[in-house]
Coordinates of C-alpha atoms and ligand atoms in Angstrom, one line a residue:
X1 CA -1.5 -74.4 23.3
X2 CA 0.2 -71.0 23.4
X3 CA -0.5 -68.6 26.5
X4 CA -1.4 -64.6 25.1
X5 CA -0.4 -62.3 28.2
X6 CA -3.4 -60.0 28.1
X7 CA -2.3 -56.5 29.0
X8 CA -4.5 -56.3 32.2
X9 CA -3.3 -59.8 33.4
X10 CA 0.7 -60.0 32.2
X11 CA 1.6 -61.7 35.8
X12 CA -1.2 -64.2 36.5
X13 CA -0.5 -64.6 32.4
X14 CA 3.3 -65.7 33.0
X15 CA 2.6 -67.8 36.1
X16 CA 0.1 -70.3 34.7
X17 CA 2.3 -70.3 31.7
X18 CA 4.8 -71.6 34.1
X19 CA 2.7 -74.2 36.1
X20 CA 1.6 -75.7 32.4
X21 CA 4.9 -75.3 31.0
X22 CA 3.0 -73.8 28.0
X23 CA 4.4 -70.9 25.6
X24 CA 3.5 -68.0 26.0
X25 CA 2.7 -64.7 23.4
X26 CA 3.8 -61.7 24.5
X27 CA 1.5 -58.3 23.5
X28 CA 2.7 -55.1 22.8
X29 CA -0.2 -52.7 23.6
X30 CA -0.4 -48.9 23.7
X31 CA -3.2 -46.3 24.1
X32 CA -3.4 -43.5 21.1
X33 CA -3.7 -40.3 22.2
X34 CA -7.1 -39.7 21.3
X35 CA -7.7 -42.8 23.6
X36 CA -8.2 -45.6 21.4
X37 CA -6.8 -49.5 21.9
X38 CA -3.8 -50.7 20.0
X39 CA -2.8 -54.2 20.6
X40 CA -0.3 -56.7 18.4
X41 CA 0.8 -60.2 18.8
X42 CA 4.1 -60.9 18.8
X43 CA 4.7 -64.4 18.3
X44 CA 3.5 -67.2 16.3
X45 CA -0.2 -68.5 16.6
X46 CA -0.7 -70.6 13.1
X47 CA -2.6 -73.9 14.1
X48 CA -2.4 -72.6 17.7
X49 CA -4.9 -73.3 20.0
X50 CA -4.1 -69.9 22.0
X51 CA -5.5 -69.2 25.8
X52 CA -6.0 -65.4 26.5
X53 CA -5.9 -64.0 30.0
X54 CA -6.8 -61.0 30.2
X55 CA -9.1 -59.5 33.2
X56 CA -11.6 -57.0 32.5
X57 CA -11.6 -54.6 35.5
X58 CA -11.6 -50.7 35.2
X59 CA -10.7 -49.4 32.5
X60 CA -13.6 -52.1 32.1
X61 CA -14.2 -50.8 28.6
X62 CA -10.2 -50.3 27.1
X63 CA -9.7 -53.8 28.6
X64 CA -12.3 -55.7 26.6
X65 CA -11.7 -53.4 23.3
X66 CA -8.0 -55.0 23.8
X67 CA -9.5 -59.1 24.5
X68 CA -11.8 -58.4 21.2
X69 CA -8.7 -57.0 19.5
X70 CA -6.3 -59.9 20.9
X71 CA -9.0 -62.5 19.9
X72 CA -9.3 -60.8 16.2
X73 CA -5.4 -60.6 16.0
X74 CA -5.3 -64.6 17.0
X75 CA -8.0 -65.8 14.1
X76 CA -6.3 -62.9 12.0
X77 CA -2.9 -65.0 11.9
X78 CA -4.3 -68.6 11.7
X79 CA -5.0 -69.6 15.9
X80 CA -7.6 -72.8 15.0
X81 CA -9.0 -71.8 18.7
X82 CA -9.1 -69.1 21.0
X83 CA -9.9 -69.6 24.9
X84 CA -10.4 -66.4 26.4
X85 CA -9.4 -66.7 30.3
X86 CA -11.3 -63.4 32.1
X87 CA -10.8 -63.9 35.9
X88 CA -13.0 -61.2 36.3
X89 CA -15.6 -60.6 33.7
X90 CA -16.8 -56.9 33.7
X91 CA -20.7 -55.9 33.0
X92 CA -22.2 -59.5 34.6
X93 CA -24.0 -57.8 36.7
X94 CA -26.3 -56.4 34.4
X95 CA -27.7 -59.7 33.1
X96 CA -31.0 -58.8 33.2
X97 CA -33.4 -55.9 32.4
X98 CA -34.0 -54.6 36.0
X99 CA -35.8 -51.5 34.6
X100 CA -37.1 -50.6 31.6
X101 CA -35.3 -48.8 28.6
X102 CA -31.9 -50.6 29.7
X103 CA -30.2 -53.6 27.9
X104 CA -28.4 -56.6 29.4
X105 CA -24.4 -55.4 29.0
X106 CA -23.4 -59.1 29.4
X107 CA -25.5 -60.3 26.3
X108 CA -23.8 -57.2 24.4
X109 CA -20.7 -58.1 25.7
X110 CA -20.9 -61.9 24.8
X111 CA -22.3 -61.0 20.8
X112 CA -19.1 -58.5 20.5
X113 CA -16.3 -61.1 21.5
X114 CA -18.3 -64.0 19.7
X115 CA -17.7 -61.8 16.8
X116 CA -13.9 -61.3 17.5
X117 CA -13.1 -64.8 17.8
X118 CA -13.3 -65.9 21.2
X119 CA -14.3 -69.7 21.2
X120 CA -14.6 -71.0 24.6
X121 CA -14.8 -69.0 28.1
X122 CA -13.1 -69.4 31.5
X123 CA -14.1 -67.2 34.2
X124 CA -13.8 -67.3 38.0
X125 CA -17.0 -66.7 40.1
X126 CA -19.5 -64.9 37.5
X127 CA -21.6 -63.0 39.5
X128 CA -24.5 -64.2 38.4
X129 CA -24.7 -68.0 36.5
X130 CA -27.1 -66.5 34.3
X131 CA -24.5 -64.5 32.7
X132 CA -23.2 -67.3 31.7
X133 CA -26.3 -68.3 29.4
X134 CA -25.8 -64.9 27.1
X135 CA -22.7 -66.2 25.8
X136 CA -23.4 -68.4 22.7
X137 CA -24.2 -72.3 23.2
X138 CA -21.5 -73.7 21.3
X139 CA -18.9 -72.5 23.5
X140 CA -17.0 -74.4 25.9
X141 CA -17.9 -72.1 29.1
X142 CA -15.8 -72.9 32.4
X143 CA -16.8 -70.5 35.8
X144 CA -14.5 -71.4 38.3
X145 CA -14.7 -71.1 41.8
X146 CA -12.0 -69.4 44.1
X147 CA -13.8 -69.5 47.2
X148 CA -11.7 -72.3 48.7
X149 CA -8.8 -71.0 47.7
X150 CA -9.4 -67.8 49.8
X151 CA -10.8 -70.4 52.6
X152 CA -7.3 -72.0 52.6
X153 CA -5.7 -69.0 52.7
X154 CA -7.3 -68.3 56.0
X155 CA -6.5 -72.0 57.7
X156 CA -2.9 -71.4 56.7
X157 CA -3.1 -68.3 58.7
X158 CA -4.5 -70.2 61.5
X159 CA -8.3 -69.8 61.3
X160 CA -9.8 -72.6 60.9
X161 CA -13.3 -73.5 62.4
X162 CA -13.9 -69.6 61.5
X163 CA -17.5 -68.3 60.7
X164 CA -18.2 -68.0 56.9
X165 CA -20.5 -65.2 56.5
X166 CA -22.4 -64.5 53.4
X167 CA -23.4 -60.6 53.2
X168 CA -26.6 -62.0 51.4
X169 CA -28.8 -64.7 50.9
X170 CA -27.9 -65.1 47.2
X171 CA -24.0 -65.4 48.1
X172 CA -24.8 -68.3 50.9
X173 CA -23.2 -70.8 47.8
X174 CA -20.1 -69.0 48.6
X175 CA -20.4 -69.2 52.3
X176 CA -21.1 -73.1 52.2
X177 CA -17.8 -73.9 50.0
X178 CA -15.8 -71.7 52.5
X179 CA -17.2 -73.1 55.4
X180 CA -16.6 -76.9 53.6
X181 CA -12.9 -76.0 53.6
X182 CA -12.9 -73.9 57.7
X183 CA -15.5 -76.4 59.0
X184 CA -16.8 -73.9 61.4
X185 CA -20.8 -72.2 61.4
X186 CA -21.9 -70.6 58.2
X187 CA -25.1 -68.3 57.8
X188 CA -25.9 -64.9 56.0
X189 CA -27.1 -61.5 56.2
X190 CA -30.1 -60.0 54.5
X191 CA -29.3 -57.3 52.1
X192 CA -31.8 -54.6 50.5
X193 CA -31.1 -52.8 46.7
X194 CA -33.1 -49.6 45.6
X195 CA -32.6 -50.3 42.2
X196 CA -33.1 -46.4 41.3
X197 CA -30.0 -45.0 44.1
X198 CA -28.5 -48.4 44.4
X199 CA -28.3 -48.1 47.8
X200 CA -28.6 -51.4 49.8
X201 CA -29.4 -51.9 53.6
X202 CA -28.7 -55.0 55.3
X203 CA -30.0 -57.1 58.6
X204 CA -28.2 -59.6 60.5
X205 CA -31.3 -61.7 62.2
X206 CA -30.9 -64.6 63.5
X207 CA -27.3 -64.4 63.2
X208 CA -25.4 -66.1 66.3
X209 CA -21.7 -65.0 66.1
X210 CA -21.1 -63.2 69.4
X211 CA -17.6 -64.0 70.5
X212 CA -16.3 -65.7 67.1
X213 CA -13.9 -65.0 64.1
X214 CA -16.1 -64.0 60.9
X215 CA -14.5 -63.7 57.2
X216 CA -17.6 -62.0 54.9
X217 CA -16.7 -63.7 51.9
X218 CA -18.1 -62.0 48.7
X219 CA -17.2 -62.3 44.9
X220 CA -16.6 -58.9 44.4
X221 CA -15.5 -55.5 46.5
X222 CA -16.1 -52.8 44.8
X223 CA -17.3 -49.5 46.4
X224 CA -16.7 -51.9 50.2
X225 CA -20.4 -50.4 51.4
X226 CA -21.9 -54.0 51.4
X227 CA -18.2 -55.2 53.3
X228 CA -19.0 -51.7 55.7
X229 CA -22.5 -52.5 56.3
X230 CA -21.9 -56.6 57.4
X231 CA -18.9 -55.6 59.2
X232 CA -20.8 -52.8 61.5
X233 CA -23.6 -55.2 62.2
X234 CA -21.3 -58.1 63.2
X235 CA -19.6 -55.7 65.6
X236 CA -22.7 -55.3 67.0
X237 CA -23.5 -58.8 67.2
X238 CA -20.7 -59.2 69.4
X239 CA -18.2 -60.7 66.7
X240 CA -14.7 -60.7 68.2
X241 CA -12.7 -60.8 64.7
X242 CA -13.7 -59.8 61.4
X243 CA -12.0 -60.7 58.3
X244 CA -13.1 -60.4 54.6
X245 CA -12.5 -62.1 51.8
X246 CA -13.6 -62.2 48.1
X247 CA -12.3 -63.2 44.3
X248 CA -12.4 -59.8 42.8
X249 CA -11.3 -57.0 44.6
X250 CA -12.2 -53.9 42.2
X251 CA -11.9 -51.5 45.8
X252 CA -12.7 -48.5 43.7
X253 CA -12.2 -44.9 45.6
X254 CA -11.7 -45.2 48.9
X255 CA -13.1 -48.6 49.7
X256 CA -10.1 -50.0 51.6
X257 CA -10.1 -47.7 53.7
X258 CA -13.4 -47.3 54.9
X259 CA -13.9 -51.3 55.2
X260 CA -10.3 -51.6 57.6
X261 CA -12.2 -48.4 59.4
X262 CA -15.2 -50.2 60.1
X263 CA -12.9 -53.1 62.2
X264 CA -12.0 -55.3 59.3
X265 CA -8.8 -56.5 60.0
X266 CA -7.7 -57.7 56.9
X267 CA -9.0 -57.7 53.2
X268 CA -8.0 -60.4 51.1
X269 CA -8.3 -60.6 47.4
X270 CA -7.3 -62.5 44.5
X271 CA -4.7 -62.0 41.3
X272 CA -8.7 -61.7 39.3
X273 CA -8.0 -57.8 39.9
X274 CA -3.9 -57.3 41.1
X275 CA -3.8 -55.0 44.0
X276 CA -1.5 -55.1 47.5
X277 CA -4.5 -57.2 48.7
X278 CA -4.1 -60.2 45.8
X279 CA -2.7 -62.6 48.6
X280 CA -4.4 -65.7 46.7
X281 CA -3.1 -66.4 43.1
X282 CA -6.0 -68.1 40.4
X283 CA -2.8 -69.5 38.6
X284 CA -3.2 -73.0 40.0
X285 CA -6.6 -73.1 39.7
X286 CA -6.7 -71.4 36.0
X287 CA -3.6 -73.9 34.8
X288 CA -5.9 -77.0 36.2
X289 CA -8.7 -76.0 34.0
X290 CA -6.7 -75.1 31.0
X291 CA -5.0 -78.6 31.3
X292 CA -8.6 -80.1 31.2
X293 CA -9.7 -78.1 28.5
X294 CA -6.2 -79.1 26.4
X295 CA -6.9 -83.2 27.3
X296 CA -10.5 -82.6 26.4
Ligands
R5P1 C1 -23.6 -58.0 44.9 O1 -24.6 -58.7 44.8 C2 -22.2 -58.5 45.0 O2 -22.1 -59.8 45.3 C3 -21.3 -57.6 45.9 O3 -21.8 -57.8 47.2 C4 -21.4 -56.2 45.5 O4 -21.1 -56.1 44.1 C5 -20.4 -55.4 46.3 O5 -20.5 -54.1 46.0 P1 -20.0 -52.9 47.0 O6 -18.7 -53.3 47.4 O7 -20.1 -51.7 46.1 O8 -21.0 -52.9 48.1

């Protein structure tokens, strides 16, 4: 097996390389100036069995132009397999028709790398399982989670027996493995979309957590408002700490900001989308499930 360093993911890339001791492929990459994608492989993949990381955060769109391309370039110059490792994989949260005249990205996405190449899929916390089921049967299709990983993060740091708090009912899965790792309370919030504004308006009933430390774990951050909205009812619960943590950190605009301004005390993130709040690297984790994949 040979390791490509996708473009968008050169250091998580390097670092599983390392834990596998597999080779790795460099890529030289540039953006024309009328914006389009170059990519080009520079080593040897004949025979290869060839892993490509390569997350697929904003520029969401260059990023899987350059996987496609990478993929192409592999098959092109005789890889026998291509494994295409996307921490975080853009456009799963349209897996569905949620109103009429749209299409579901994800099964677009899936057809156009299917086409490229790609073989087999690893992918940490997909949004939505049912993502998975648009990409074609005969790959080998791994979603890994990350959610203990951040949970360890947080015992190191001295919090165990912390509330896990899921910022809605359908994260709760994410809640119980974090809470399986802190061994404190678990429970979740009740969250509202309007599908037309996408605003989203959340309650916390029920909810027992006056006095305690809460981390809101979530699988992504993007604009914060759901991280805002849980933290600003906890507060009002009477939560004495609040922490978040989730896998992909996209914190687009001003979203850090306003989350540690609504008495977050700490984001934490992983290397799915590298920022100063990726504290918790998906190498080991990616490198485990590569060696499988490689036994298998
Ligand atoms: C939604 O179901 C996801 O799990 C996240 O809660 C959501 O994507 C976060 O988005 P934002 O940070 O914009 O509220």
């Amino acid at each position: 097996m040979k390791i490509v360093l996708g473009p968008a993911s050169v250091e998580l890339a390097k670092k599983i390389s390392e834990l596998n001791s597999i080779p790795i492929v460099p890529v030289a990459s540039k953006s024309f100036p009328d914006g389009e994608s170059y990519i080009r492989l520079e080593g040897n993949v004949q025979n290869e069995h060839v892993a490509i990381v390569q997350t697929t955060c904003a520029p969401q769109d260059s990023r899987l132009m350059q996987l496609a391309f990478m993929a192409a370039a592999a098959k092109t110059n005789g890889a026998r397999r291509v494994t295409a490792v996307v921490p975080y994989l853009a456009y799963a949260r349209q897996d569905k028709l949620f109103l009429q005249g749209e299409n579901i990205s994800i099964k677009t996405i899936a057809h156009m790398l299917g086409e490229a190449g790609i073989d087999a899929l690893i992918t940490v916390n997909i949004h939505q399982k049912n993502a998975f089921e648009m990409f074609p049967k005969q790959w080998t299709k791994k979603n890994l989670t990350a959610i203990p990983l951040l949970a360890e993060y947080f015992v190191k740091r001295g919090y165990a027996k912390a509330f896990a708090l899921a910022p809605d009912k359908g994260a709760m899965y994410i809640a119980e493995q974090a809470q399986s790792v802190l061994q404190g309370e678990a429970g979740h919030l009740e969250k509202q979309r309007d599908r037309y504004t996408g605003q989203t308006s959340q309650t916390g009933k029920g909810l027992n957590v006056k006095g305690q430390t809460v981390i809101i774990f979530d699988d992504i951050i993007s604009t914060g408002g759901t991280i805002v909205g849980a933290a600003k009812i906890l507060k009002e619960l009477g939560a004495a700490h609040v922490y978040t943590a989730c896998v992909h950190g996209l914190l687009i605009g001003d979203a850090e900001k306003r989350i540690l301004d609504a008495g977050v005390e700490e984001i934490v993130a992983t290397d799915s989308v590298p920022s100063h709040v990726s504290k918790v690297s998906l190498a080991p984790l990616i490198a485990k499930a590569l060696k499988a994949l490689k036994s298998g």
